[in-house]
PDB file of C-alpha atoms in Angstrom:
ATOM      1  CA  UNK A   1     -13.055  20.348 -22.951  1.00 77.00           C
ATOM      2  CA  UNK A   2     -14.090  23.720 -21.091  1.00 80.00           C
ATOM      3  CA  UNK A   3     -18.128  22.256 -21.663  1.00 83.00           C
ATOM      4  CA  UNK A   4     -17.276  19.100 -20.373  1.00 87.00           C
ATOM      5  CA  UNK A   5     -15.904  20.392 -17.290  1.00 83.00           C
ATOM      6  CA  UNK A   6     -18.698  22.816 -16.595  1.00 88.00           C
ATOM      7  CA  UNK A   7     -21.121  19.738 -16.431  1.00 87.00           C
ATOM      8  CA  UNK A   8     -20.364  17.477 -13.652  1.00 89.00           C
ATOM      9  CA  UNK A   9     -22.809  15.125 -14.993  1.00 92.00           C
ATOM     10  CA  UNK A  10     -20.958  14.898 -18.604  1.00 90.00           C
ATOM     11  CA  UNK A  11     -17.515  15.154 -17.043  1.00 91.00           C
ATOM     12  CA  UNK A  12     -18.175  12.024 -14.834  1.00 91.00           C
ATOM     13  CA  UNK A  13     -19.934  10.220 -17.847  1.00 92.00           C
ATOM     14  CA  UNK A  14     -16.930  10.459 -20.318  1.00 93.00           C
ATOM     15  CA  UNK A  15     -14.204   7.768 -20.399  1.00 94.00           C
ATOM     16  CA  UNK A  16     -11.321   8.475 -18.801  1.00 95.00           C
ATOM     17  CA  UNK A  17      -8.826   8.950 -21.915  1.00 95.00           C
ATOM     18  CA  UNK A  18     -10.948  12.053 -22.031  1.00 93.00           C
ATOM     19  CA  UNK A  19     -10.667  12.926 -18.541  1.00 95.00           C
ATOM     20  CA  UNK A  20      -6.821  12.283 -19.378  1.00 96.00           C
ATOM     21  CA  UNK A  21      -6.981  15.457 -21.424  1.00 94.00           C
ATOM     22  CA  UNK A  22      -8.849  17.662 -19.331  1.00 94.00           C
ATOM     23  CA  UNK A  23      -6.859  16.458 -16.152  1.00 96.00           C
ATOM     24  CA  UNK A  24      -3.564  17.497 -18.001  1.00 96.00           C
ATOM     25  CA  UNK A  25      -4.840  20.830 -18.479  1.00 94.00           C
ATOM     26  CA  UNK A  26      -6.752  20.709 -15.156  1.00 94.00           C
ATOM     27  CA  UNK A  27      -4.666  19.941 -12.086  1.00 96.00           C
ATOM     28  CA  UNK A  28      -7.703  20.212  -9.537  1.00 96.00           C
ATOM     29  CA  UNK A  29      -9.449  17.977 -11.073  1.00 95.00           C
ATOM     30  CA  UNK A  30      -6.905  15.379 -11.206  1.00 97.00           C
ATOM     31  CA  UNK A  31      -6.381  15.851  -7.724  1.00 98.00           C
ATOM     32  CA  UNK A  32     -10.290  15.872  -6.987  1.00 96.00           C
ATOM     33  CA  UNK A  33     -10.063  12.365  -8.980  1.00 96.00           C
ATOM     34  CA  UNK A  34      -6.827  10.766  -7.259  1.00 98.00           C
ATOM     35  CA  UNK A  35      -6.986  11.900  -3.952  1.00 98.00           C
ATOM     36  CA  UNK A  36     -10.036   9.851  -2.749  1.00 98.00           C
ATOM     37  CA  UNK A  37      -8.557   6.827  -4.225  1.00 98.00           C
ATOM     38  CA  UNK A  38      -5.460   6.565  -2.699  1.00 98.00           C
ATOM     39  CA  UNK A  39      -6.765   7.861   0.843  1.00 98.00           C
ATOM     40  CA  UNK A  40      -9.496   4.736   0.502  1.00 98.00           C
ATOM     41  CA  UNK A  41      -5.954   2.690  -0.352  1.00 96.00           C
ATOM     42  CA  UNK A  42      -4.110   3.899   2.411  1.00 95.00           C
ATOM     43  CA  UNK A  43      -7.310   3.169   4.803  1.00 96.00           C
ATOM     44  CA  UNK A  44      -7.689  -0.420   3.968  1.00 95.00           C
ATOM     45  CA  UNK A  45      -4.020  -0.900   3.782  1.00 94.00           C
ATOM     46  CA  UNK A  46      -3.539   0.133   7.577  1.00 94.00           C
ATOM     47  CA  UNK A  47      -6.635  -1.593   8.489  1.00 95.00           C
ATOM     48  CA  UNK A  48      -4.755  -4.523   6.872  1.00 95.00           C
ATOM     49  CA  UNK A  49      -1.610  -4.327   8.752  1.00 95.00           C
ATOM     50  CA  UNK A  50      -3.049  -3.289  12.118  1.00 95.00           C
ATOM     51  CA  UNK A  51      -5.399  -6.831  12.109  1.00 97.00           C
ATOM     52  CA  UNK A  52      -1.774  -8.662  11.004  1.00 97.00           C
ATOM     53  CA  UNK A  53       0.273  -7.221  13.827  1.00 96.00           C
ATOM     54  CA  UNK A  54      -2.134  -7.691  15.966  1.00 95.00           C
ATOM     55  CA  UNK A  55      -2.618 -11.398  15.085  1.00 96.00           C
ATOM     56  CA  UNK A  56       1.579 -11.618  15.486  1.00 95.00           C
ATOM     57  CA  UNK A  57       2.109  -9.809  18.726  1.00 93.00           C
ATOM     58  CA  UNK A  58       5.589  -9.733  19.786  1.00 90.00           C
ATOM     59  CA  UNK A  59       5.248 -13.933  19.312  1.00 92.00           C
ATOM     60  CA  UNK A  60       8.632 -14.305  16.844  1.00 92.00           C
ATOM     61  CA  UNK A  61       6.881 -18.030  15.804  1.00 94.00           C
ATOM     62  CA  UNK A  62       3.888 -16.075  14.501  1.00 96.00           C
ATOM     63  CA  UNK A  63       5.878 -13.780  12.417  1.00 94.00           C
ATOM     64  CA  UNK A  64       8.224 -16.662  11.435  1.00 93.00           C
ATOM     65  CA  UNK A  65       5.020 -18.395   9.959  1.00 96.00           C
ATOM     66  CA  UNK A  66       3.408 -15.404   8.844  1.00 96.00           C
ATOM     67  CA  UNK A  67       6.544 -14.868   6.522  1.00 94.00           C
ATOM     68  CA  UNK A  68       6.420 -18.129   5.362  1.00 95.00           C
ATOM     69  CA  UNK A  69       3.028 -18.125   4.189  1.00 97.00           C
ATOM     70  CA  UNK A  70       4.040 -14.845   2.112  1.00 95.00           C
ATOM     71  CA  UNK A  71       6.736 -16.763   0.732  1.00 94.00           C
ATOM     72  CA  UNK A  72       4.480 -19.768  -0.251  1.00 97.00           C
ATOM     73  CA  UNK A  73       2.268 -17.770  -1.854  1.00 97.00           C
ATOM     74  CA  UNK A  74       4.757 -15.579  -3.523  1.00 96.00           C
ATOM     75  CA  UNK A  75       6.402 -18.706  -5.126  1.00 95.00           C
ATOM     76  CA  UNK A  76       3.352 -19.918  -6.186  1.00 97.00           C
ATOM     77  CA  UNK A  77       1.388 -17.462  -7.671  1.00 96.00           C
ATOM     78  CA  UNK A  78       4.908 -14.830  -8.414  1.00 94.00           C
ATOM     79  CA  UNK A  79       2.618 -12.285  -7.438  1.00 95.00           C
ATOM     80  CA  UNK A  80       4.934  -9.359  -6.249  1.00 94.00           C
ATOM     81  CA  UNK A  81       2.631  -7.784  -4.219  1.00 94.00           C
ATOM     82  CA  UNK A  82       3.922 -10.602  -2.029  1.00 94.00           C
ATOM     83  CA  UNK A  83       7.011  -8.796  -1.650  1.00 91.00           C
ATOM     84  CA  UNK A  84       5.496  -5.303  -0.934  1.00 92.00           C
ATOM     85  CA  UNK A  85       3.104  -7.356   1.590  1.00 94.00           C
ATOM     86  CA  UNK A  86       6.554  -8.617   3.453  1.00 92.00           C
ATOM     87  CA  UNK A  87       7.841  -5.136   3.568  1.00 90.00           C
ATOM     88  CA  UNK A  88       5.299  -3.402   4.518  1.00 92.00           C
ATOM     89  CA  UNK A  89       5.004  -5.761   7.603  1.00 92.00           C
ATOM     90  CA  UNK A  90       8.222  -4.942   8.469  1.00 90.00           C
ATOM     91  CA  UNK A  91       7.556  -1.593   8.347  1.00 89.00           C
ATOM     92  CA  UNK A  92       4.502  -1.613  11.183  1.00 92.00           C
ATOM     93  CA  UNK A  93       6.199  -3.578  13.087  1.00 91.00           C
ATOM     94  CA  UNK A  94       8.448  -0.892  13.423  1.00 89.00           C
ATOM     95  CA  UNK A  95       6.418   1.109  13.832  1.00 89.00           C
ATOM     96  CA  UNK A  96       4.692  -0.895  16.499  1.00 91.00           C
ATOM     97  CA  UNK A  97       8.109  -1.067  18.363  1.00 89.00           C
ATOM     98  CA  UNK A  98       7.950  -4.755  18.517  1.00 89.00           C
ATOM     99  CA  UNK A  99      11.219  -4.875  19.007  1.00 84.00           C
ATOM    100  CA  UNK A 100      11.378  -9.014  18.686  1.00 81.00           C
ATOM    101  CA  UNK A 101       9.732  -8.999  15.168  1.00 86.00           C
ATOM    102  CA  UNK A 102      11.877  -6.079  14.394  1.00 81.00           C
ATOM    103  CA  UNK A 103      14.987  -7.654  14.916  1.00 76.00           C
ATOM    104  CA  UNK A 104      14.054 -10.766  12.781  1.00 76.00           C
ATOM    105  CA  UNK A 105      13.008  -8.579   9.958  1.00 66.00           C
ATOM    106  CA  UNK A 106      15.800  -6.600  10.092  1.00 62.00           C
ATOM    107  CA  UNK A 107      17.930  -9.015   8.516  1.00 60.00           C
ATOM    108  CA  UNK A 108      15.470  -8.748   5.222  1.00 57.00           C
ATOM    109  CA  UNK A 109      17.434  -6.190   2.828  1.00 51.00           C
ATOM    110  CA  UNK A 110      14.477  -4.275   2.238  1.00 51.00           C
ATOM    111  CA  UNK A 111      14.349  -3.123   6.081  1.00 48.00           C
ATOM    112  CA  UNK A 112      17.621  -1.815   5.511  1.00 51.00           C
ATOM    113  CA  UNK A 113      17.031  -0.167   2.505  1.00 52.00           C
ATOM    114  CA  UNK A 114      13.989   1.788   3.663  1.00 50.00           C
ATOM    115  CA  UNK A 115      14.947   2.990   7.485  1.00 50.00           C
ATOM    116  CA  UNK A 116      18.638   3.533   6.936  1.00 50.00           C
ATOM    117  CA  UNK A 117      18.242   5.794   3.806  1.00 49.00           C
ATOM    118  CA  UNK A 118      14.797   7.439   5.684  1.00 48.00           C
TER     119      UNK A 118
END
């Protein structure tokens, strides 16, 4: 593992089951791996949720529809990222201080959940 490491070229041309190994023996590595990845997550995520907000304002209709969409598309499909979607709105919304949205989300149990044990 210690001659795959010391060849960037090699290291980044193996699979990663074997950079699996060397990452358990190798914590800045792993880090050097993960890091960029969920930073370029995190990024488009709050990209994401700024141009929903935005699109919602303080309108409670907006948000009303916006959450039924979610909910469409969550029966539909049963894709839980639905869910996480929902929350997370909640969550910059709160952090927006839109304090109309806010209150309408509050009543969701994950809003709860996540600012009252925060």
């Amino acid at each position: 593992l210690k001659v795959i490491v010391a060849d960037k070229e090699f290291y980044d041309s193996c699979a990663v089951s074997v950079r699996q190994q060397i990452w358990l023996k190798n914590d800045r590595l792993y880090l050097d791996a993960i890091c960029p990845i969920i930073d370029s997550y995190i990024a488009a995520k709050t990209k994401i949720m700024m141009s929903l907000i935005s699109m919602v304002g303080d309108r409670e209709s907006l948000y009303e529809r916006l959450i039924d969409v979610i909910r469409e598309r969550f029966i539909k499909t049963a894709d839980v990222n639905y869910c996480s979607l929902r929350m997370e709105l909640i969550m910059a919304a709160h952090d927006a201080n839109l304090d109309s949205i806010i209150k309408i989300g509050s009543s969701a149990i994950c809003y709860s959940r996540a600012y009252l044990n925060y």
